[in-house]
PDB file of C-alpha atoms in Angstrom:
ATOM      1  CA  MET A 964      -6.363   7.269   2.743  1.00 60.00           C
ATOM      2  CA  ASN A 965      -3.372   5.111   3.585  1.00 85.00           C
ATOM      3  CA  LEU A 966      -2.211   3.153   0.549  1.00 93.00           C
ATOM      4  CA  ILE A 967       1.233   2.297   1.922  1.00 95.00           C
ATOM      5  CA  GLY A 968       1.846  -1.443   1.726  1.00 96.00           C
ATOM      6  CA  LEU A 969       1.438  -4.425  -0.577  1.00 95.00           C
ATOM      7  CA  TRP A 970      -1.951  -5.230  -2.084  1.00 95.00           C
ATOM      8  CA  SER A 971      -2.836  -8.531  -3.792  1.00 92.00           C
ATOM      9  CA  SER A 972      -5.430  -9.213  -6.488  1.00 92.00           C
ATOM     10  CA  ASP A 973      -5.514 -12.919  -5.636  1.00 86.00           C
ATOM     11  CA  ILE A 974      -5.912 -12.674  -1.863  1.00 83.00           C
ATOM     12  CA  PHE A 975      -9.648 -13.272  -2.337  1.00 78.00           C
ATOM     13  CA  TYR A 976      -9.102 -16.790  -3.725  1.00 72.00           C
ATOM     14  CA  TYR A 977      -7.846 -20.165  -2.515  1.00 65.00           C
ATOM     15  CA  ASP A 978      -4.629 -21.680  -3.836  1.00 66.00           C
ATOM     16  CA  ASN A 979      -3.335 -19.889  -6.865  1.00 70.00           C
ATOM     17  CA  PHE A 980       0.063 -20.120  -8.531  1.00 82.00           C
ATOM     18  CA  GLU A 981       0.023 -16.554  -9.764  1.00 88.00           C
ATOM     19  CA  ASP A 982      -0.747 -13.139  -8.345  1.00 91.00           C
ATOM     20  CA  THR A 983      -0.704  -9.493  -9.249  1.00 93.00           C
ATOM     21  CA  ILE A 984       0.690  -7.305  -6.489  1.00 94.00           C
ATOM     22  CA  ILE A 985       0.683  -3.526  -6.267  1.00 96.00           C
ATOM     23  CA  GLY A 986       2.922  -1.803  -3.753  1.00 96.00           C
ATOM     24  CA  PHE A 987       3.093   1.781  -2.511  1.00 96.00           C
ATOM     25  CA  THR A 988       5.920   3.297  -0.449  1.00 95.00           C
ATOM     26  CA  GLU A 989       5.717   6.439   1.667  1.00 94.00           C
ATOM     27  CA  GLU A 990       8.261   8.095  -0.636  1.00 94.00           C
ATOM     28  CA  GLY A 991       5.833   8.064  -3.588  1.00 95.00           C
ATOM     29  CA  MET A 992       7.398   5.081  -5.358  1.00 94.00           C
ATOM     30  CA  GLY A 993       5.677   1.840  -6.197  1.00 94.00           C
ATOM     31  CA  PHE A 994       5.398  -1.160  -8.460  1.00 94.00           C
ATOM     32  CA  ILE A 995       2.863  -3.493  -9.920  1.00 95.00           C
ATOM     33  CA  ALA A 996       4.017  -7.050 -10.501  1.00 93.00           C
ATOM     34  CA  TYR A 997       2.449 -10.018 -12.209  1.00 93.00           C
ATOM     35  CA  MET A 998       4.086 -13.062 -10.611  1.00 91.00           C
ATOM     36  CA  ARG A 999       4.048 -16.805 -11.008  1.00 90.00           C
ATOM     37  CA  PRO A1000       6.682 -19.337  -9.945  1.00 89.00           C
ATOM     38  CA  LEU A1001      10.116 -18.119 -11.085  1.00 88.00           C
ATOM     39  CA  TYR A1002       8.586 -15.319 -13.227  1.00 91.00           C
ATOM     40  CA  TYR A1003       8.093 -11.588 -12.591  1.00 90.00           C
ATOM     41  CA  ASP A1004       6.700  -8.892 -14.890  1.00 93.00           C
ATOM     42  CA  ILE A1005       7.198  -5.649 -12.957  1.00 92.00           C
ATOM     43  CA  ILE A1006       6.329  -2.058 -13.748  1.00 93.00           C
ATOM     44  CA  LEU A1007       7.945   0.533 -11.507  1.00 94.00           C
ATOM     45  CA  PHE A1008       6.004   3.773 -11.011  1.00 95.00           C
ATOM     46  CA  LYS A1009       5.826   7.049  -9.128  1.00 96.00           C
ATOM     47  CA  TRP A1010       2.517   7.900  -7.502  1.00 96.00           C
ATOM     48  CA  PHE A1011       0.788  10.843  -5.910  1.00 94.00           C
ATOM     49  CA  LEU A1012      -2.635  11.910  -4.699  1.00 94.00           C
ATOM     50  CA  ASN A1013      -4.010  15.292  -5.743  1.00 94.00           C
ATOM     51  CA  GLU A1014      -6.086  17.597  -3.554  1.00 93.00           C
ATOM     52  CA  ASP A1015      -9.246  15.694  -4.553  1.00 94.00           C
ATOM     53  CA  LYS A1016      -7.702  12.400  -3.356  1.00 92.00           C
ATOM     54  CA  LEU A1017      -7.403  11.100  -6.926  1.00 96.00           C
ATOM     55  CA  ILE A1018      -4.304   9.045  -7.657  1.00 96.00           C
ATOM     56  CA  THR A1019      -1.894   9.295 -10.567  1.00 96.00           C
ATOM     57  CA  LEU A1020       0.516   6.454 -11.408  1.00 96.00           C
ATOM     58  CA  LYS A1021       3.415   7.270 -13.756  1.00 96.00           C
ATOM     59  CA  GLY A1022       5.173   4.089 -14.859  1.00 94.00           C
ATOM     60  CA  TYR A1023       8.786   4.462 -15.918  1.00 93.00           C
ATOM     61  CA  LYS A1024      10.393   0.994 -16.151  1.00 92.00           C
ATOM     62  CA  ASN A1025       9.266  -2.526 -17.067  1.00 93.00           C
ATOM     63  CA  ILE A1026      11.332  -5.528 -15.979  1.00 92.00           C
ATOM     64  CA  ILE A1027      10.658  -9.124 -16.967  1.00 93.00           C
ATOM     65  CA  SER A1028      12.554 -11.822 -15.115  1.00 91.00           C
ATOM     66  CA  CYS A1029      12.547 -15.600 -15.389  1.00 90.00           C
ATOM     67  CA  ASP A1030      14.577 -17.894 -13.113  1.00 85.00           C
ATOM     68  CA  ASP A1031      16.206 -14.808 -11.502  1.00 78.00           C
ATOM     69  CA  GLU A1032      17.582 -13.734 -14.876  1.00 82.00           C
ATOM     70  CA  ILE A1033      16.520 -10.485 -16.538  1.00 87.00           C
ATOM     71  CA  GLU A1034      14.865 -11.266 -19.870  1.00 89.00           C
ATOM     72  CA  GLU A1035      13.910  -7.691 -20.635  1.00 89.00           C
ATOM     73  CA  SER A1036      14.293  -4.283 -18.998  1.00 89.00           C
ATOM     74  CA  LYS A1037      13.012  -1.208 -20.761  1.00 92.00           C
ATOM     75  CA  ASP A1038      11.759   2.278 -20.099  1.00 92.00           C
ATOM     76  CA  VAL A1039       8.003   2.689 -20.363  1.00 92.00           C
ATOM     77  CA  ASP A1040       5.679   5.638 -20.433  1.00 90.00           C
ATOM     78  CA  LEU A1041       2.647   4.296 -18.599  1.00 87.00           C
ATOM     79  CA  LEU A1042       0.195   6.772 -17.153  1.00 89.00           C
ATOM     80  CA  PHE A1043      -2.987   6.437 -15.143  1.00 94.00           C
ATOM     81  CA  GLU A1044      -4.255   9.868 -14.188  1.00 94.00           C
ATOM     82  CA  ASN A1045      -6.832  10.952 -11.649  1.00 95.00           C
ATOM     83  CA  LEU A1046      -8.159   7.533 -10.691  1.00 96.00           C
ATOM     84  CA  SER A1047     -10.557   7.416  -7.806  1.00 96.00           C
ATOM     85  CA  ILE A1048      -9.967   4.799  -5.129  1.00 95.00           C
ATOM     86  CA  LYS A1049     -12.619   3.105  -3.052  1.00 95.00           C
ATOM     87  CA  VAL A1050     -11.345   1.855   0.313  1.00 92.00           C
ATOM     88  CA  SER A1051     -13.422  -0.811   2.025  1.00 93.00           C
ATOM     89  CA  THR A1052     -13.367  -4.146   3.848  1.00 92.00           C
ATOM     90  CA  ASP A1053     -14.041  -7.511   2.216  1.00 90.00           C
ATOM     91  CA  LYS A1054     -13.571 -11.213   2.948  1.00 83.00           C
ATOM     92  CA  ASN A1055     -10.462 -13.157   1.975  1.00 77.00           C
ATOM     93  CA  ALA A1056     -10.406 -16.804   0.845  1.00 74.00           C
ATOM     94  CA  HIS A1057     -10.621 -17.993   4.449  1.00 78.00           C
ATOM     95  CA  GLY A1058     -13.551 -15.764   5.392  1.00 82.00           C
ATOM     96  CA  GLY A1059     -11.467 -13.257   7.342  1.00 84.00           C
ATOM     97  CA  SER A1060     -11.899  -9.513   6.955  1.00 91.00           C
ATOM     98  CA  ILE A1061      -9.290  -7.638   4.927  1.00 91.00           C
ATOM     99  CA  ASP A1062      -8.839  -4.046   3.855  1.00 94.00           C
ATOM    100  CA  THR A1063      -9.320  -3.506   0.131  1.00 95.00           C
ATOM    101  CA  ILE A1064      -8.694  -0.808  -2.435  1.00 95.00           C
ATOM    102  CA  GLU A1065     -10.500  -0.574  -5.749  1.00 96.00           C
ATOM    103  CA  PHE A1066      -9.440   1.708  -8.579  1.00 97.00           C
ATOM    104  CA  SER A1067     -11.995   3.375 -10.839  1.00 97.00           C
ATOM    105  CA  GLN A1068     -10.504   1.527 -13.821  1.00 95.00           C
ATOM    106  CA  PRO A1069      -8.359  -1.584 -14.303  1.00 95.00           C
ATOM    107  CA  ILE A1070      -4.643  -0.959 -13.885  1.00 91.00           C
ATOM    108  CA  MET A1071      -3.299  -4.290 -15.162  1.00 88.00           C
ATOM    109  CA  GLY A1072      -5.338  -6.507 -17.447  1.00 88.00           C
ATOM    110  CA  ASP A1073      -8.835  -6.410 -16.002  1.00 92.00           C
ATOM    111  CA  LEU A1074      -7.694  -5.963 -12.382  1.00 93.00           C
ATOM    112  CA  SER A1075      -8.940  -3.047 -10.330  1.00 95.00           C
ATOM    113  CA  LYS A1076      -9.501  -4.514  -6.824  1.00 95.00           C
ATOM    114  CA  PHE A1077      -6.740  -5.532  -4.403  1.00 95.00           C
ATOM    115  CA  GLY A1078      -6.701  -6.798  -0.811  1.00 93.00           C
ATOM    116  CA  LEU A1079      -4.105  -5.836   1.762  1.00 93.00           C
ATOM    117  CA  LEU A1080      -1.270  -8.355   1.901  1.00 91.00           C
ATOM    118  CA  ASP A1081       1.133  -6.479   4.209  1.00 93.00           C
ATOM    119  CA  LYS A1082       1.444  -2.890   5.472  1.00 94.00           C
ATOM    120  CA  ASP A1083       5.195  -3.338   6.061  1.00 93.00           C
ATOM    121  CA  ILE A1084       6.217  -3.087   2.419  1.00 92.00           C
ATOM    122  CA  LEU A1085       9.931  -2.395   2.991  1.00 90.00           C
ATOM    123  CA  SER A1086      10.591  -5.695   4.812  1.00 90.00           C
ATOM    124  CA  HIS A1087       8.451  -7.909   2.612  1.00 88.00           C
ATOM    125  CA  PRO A1088      10.295 -10.415   0.347  1.00 86.00           C
ATOM    126  CA  ILE A1089       8.213  -9.431  -2.704  1.00 85.00           C
ATOM    127  CA  TYR A1090       9.285  -5.786  -2.360  1.00 87.00           C
ATOM    128  CA  LYS A1091      12.916  -6.817  -1.837  1.00 86.00           C
ATOM    129  CA  ASP A1092      12.797  -9.068  -4.940  1.00 83.00           C
ATOM    130  CA  ALA A1093      11.251  -6.301  -7.071  1.00 83.00           C
ATOM    131  CA  MET A1094      13.813  -3.738  -5.951  1.00 82.00           C
ATOM    132  CA  HIS A1095      16.690  -6.198  -6.478  1.00 81.00           C
ATOM    133  CA  LEU A1096      15.528  -6.888 -10.033  1.00 78.00           C
ATOM    134  CA  SER A1097      15.228  -3.165 -10.751  1.00 80.00           C
ATOM    135  CA  THR A1098      18.935  -2.703 -10.033  1.00 78.00           C
ATOM    136  CA  LEU A1099      20.190  -5.456 -12.371  1.00 71.00           C
TER     137      LEU A1099
END
């Protein structure tokens, strides 16, 4: 199961001014970000798969940014343990096939299903923005 990359909850829809993105790096780090124009609400986490291929996400920092200014940055103790993940293919808003992941329970709001946005997480502007904000 290759989770590395950026996954979007809104990739299944036409024009939308907001999105929730989840990203996984090879090093076991990741983030989930609710985004709309000039606004980010990001939770940084560490992740790992156990021998049964169940995933655990341990959130450790929440950053809220508006207009590239940090409004709030705090430590959090968020934990999702032993979630199963269904990997499949679905259709995006334009009818094209995309890889999808679906968690056994919602991980932000009511969101549990995400479509692949980009496998190259480290070069993607969303990843770079999230990592930049985490250092401020």
